[in-house]
Short mmCIF file of C-alpha atoms and ligand atoms in Angstrom, two decimals:
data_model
loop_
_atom_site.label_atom_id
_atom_site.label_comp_id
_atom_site.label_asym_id
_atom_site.label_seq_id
_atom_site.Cartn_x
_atom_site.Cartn_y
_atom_site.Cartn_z
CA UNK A 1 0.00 0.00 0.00
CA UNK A 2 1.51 3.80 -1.17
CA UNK A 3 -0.86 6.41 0.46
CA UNK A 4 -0.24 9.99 -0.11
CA UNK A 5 -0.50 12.16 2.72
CA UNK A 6 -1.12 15.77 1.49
CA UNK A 7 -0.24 19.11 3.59
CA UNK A 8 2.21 17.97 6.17
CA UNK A 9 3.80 20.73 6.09
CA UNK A 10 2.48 24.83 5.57
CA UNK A 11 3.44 27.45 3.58
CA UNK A 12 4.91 29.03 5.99
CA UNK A 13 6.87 25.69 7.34
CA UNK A 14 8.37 25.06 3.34
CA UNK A 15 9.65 28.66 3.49
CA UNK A 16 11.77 27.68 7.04
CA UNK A 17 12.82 24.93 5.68
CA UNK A 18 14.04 26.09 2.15
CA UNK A 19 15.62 28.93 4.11
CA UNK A 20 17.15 26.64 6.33
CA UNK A 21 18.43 23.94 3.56
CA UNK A 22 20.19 26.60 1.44
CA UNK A 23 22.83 27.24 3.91
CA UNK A 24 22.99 24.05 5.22
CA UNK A 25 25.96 21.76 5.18
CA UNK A 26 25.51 18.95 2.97
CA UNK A 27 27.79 16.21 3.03
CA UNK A 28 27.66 12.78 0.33
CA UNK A 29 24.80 10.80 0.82
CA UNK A 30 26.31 7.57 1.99
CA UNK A 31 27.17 8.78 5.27
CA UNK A 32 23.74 6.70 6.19
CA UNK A 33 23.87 3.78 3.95
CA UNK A 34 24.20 0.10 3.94
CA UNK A 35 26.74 -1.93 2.24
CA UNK A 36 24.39 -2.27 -0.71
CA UNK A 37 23.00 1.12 -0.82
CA UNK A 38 25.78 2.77 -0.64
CA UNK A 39 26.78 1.54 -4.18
CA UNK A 40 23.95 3.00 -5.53
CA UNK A 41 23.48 5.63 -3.75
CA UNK A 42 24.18 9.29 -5.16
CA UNK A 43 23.13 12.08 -3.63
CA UNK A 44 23.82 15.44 -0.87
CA UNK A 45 22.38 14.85 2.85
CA UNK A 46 22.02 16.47 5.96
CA UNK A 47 24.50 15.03 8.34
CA UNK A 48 22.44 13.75 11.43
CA UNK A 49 23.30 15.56 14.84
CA UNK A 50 24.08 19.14 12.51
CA UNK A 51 21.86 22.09 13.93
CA UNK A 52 19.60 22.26 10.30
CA UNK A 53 18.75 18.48 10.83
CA UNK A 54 17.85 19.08 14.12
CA UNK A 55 15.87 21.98 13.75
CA UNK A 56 14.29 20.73 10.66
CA UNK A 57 13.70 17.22 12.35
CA UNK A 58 12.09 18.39 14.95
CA UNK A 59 9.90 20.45 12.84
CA UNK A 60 8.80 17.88 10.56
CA UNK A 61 7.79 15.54 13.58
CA UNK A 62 5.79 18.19 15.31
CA UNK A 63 3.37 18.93 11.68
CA UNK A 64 3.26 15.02 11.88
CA UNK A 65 2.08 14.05 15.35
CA UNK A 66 -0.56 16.31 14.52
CA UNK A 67 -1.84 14.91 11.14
CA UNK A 68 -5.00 12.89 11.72
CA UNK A 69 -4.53 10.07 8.09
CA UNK A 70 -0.56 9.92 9.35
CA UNK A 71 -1.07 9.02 12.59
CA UNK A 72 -4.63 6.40 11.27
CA UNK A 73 -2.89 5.06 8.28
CA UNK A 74 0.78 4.70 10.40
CA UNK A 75 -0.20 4.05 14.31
CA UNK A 76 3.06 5.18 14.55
CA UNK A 77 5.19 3.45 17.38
CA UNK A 78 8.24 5.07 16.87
CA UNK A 79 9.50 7.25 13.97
CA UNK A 80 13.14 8.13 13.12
CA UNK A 81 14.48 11.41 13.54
CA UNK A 82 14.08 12.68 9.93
CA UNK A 83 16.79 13.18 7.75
CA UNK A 84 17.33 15.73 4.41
CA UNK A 85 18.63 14.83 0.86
CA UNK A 86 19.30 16.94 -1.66
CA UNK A 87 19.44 15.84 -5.84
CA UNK A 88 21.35 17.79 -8.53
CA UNK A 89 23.12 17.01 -11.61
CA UNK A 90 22.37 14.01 -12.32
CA UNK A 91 22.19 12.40 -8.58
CA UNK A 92 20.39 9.35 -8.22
CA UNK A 93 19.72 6.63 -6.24
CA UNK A 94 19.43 2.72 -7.84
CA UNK A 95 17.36 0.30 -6.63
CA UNK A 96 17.45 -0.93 -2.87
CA UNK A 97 15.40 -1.85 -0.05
CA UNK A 98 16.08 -0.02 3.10
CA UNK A 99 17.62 -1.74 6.39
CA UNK A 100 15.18 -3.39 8.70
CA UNK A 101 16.62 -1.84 11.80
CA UNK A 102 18.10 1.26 12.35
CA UNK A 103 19.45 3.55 15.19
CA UNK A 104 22.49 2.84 17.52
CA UNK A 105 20.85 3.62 20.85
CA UNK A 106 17.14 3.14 20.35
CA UNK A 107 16.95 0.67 17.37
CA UNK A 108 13.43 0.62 15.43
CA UNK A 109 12.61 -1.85 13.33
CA UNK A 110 11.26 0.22 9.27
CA UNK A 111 7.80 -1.28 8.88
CA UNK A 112 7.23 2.07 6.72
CA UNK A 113 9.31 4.27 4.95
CA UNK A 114 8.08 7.84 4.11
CA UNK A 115 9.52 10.73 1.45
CA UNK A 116 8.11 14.21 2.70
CA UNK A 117 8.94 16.48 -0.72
CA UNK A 118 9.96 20.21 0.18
CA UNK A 119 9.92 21.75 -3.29
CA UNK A 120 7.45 22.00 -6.07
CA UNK A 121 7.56 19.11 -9.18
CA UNK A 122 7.95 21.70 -11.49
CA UNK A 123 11.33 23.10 -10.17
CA UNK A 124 13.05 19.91 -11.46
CA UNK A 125 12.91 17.29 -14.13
CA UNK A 126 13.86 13.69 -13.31
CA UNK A 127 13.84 12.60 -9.73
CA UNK A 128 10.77 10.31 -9.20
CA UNK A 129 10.22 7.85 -6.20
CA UNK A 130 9.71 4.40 -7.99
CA UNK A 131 8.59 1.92 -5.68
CA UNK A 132 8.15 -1.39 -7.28
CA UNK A 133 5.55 -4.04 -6.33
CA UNK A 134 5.32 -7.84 -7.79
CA UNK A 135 3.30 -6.56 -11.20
CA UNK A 136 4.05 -3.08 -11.21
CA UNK A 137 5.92 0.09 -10.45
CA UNK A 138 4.93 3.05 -9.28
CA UNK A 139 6.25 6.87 -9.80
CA UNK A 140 5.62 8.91 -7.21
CA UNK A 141 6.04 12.97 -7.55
CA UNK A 142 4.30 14.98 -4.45
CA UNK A 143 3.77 18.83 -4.13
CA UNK A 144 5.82 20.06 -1.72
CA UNK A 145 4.65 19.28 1.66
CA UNK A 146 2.94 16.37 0.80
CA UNK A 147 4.30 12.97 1.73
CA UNK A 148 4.56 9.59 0.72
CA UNK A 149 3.84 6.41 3.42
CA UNK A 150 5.30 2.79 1.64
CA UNK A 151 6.18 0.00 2.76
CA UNK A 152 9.66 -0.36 3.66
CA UNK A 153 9.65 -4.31 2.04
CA UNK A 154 9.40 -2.73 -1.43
CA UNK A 155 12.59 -2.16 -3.99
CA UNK A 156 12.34 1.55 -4.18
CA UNK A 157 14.99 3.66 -6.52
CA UNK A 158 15.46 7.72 -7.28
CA UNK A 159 15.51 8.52 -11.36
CA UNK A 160 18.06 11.15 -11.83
CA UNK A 161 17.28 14.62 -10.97
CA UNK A 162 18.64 16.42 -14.22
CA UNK A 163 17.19 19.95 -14.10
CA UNK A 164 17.10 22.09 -10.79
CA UNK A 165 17.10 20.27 -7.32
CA UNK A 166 15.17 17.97 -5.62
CA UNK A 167 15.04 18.55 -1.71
CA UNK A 168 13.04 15.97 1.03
CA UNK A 169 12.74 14.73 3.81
CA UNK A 170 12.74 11.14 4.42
CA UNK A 171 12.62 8.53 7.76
CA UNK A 172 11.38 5.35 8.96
CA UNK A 173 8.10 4.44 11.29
CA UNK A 174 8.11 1.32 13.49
CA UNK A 175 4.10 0.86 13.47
CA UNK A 176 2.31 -0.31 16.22
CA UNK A 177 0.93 -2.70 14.05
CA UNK A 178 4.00 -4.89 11.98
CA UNK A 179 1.23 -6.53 9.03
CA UNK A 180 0.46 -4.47 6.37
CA UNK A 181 -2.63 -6.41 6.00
CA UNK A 182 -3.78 -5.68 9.46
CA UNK A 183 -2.73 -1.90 8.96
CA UNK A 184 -4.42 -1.71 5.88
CA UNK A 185 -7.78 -3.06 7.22
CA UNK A 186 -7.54 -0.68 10.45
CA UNK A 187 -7.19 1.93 8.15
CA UNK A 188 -10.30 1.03 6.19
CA UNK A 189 -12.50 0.82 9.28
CA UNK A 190 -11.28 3.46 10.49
CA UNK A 191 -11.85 5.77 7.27
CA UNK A 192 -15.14 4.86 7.00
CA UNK A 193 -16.44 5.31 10.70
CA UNK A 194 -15.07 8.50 10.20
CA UNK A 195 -17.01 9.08 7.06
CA UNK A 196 -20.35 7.66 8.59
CA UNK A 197 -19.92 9.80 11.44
CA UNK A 198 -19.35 12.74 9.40
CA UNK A 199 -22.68 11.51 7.25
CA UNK A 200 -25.05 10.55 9.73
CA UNK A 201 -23.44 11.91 13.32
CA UNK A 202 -23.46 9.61 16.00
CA UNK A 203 -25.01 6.58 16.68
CA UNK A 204 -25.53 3.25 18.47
CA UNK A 205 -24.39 1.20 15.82
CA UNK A 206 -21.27 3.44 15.21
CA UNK A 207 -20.55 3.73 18.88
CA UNK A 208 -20.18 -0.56 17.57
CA UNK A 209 -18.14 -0.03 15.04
CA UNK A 210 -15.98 2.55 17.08
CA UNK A 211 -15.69 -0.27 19.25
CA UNK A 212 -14.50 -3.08 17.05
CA UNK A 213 -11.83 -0.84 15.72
CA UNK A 214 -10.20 -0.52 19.66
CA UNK A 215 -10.47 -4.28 20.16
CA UNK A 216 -9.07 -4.86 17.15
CA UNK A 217 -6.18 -2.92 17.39
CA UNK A 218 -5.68 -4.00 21.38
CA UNK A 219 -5.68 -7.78 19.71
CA UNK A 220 -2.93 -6.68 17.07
CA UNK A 221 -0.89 -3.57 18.98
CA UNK A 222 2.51 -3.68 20.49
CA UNK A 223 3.58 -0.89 22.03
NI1 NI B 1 15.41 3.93 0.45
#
């Protein structure tokens, strides 16, 4: 499942963070990779504990602890401090599936991986998110502050960015829930109480429904 999650980020929040990115200090992409990534792996990023990161990081969690379809779709555990990458001239980066666990100190295990863009499509050719499934492959191009949820099981690549710059943010969620299937049918129920609610306004029968969802996700929750 690929969901879009539009307006993660303001207006105002792409203009601190554009502001922010063009004096920040960039360093080669690997710095984060695996042994197989990093052989395919061409691009700028933010190293991890620098000020911009941090500041930026911190933003970028704050916009999504209070998004209602991130939090529904995710039921976030844990998510990794995000990190920034930056595409230009060519960068790319060829097809890979990111590490299971990460961190040193707290280690999460990726059940999702997310792309949060932070400039407009039309300020650079190339540079599409292509996450393949078994039949198919995706391309995925946001507006900026939109983001992308995937699975973190999928081959995913970069094309090359070969006009302008492509700037994001990107980082990992440890779900509450590990299945995808059992995610993805949360997420259903959930959507649609929330759409009969909307529709009808409270009732007996949704009060129910309301209900199943909780036991459900007590049954299928870590935390
Ligand atoms: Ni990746």
């Amino acid at each position: 499942m690929l969901l879009p999650i539009p307006d993660v980020l303001s207006a105002d929040d792409l203009t601190r963070c554009r502001s922010v990115l063009a004096d920040a200090p960039w360093a080669d992409g690997r710095i984060t990779a695996g042994h197989q990534s990093a052989q395919v792996k061409r691009n700028l990023q933010l190293p991890q504990d620098c000020e911009a990161a941090q500041q930026l990081g911190a933003l970028v969690l704050d916009r999504l602890s209070a998004h209602p379809l991130f939090i529904t779709a995710a039921l976030p555990n844990r998510v990794f401090p995000p990190l920034f990458n930056c595409y230009r001239g060519g960068m790319d980066f060829g097809s890979h599936i990111d590490n299971a666990i990460r961190g040193d100190d707290r280690r999460l295990r990726t059940d999702l991986s997310c792309t949060l863009f932070l400039n407009e499509p039309d300020e650079y050719d190339g540079g599409e998110l292509l996450i393949e499934d078994y039949h198919s492959t995706q391309s995925v191009k946001l507006p900026a502050g939109s983001l992308v949820l995937y699975p973190a099981t999928t081959l995913h690549r970069v094309n090359p960015v070969v006009r302008g710059e492509r700037l994001a943010a990107f980082f990992w969620v440890q779900s509450m829930v590990r299945s995808l299937e059992q995610r993805r049918l949360l997420l259903d129920l959930d959507l649609a109480i929330q759409g009969l609610r909307r529709q009808q306004g409270e009732s007996a029968e949704l009060v129910r429904l309301s209900g199943v969802y909780h036991n459900l996700l007590r049954q299928w929750a870590e935390v």
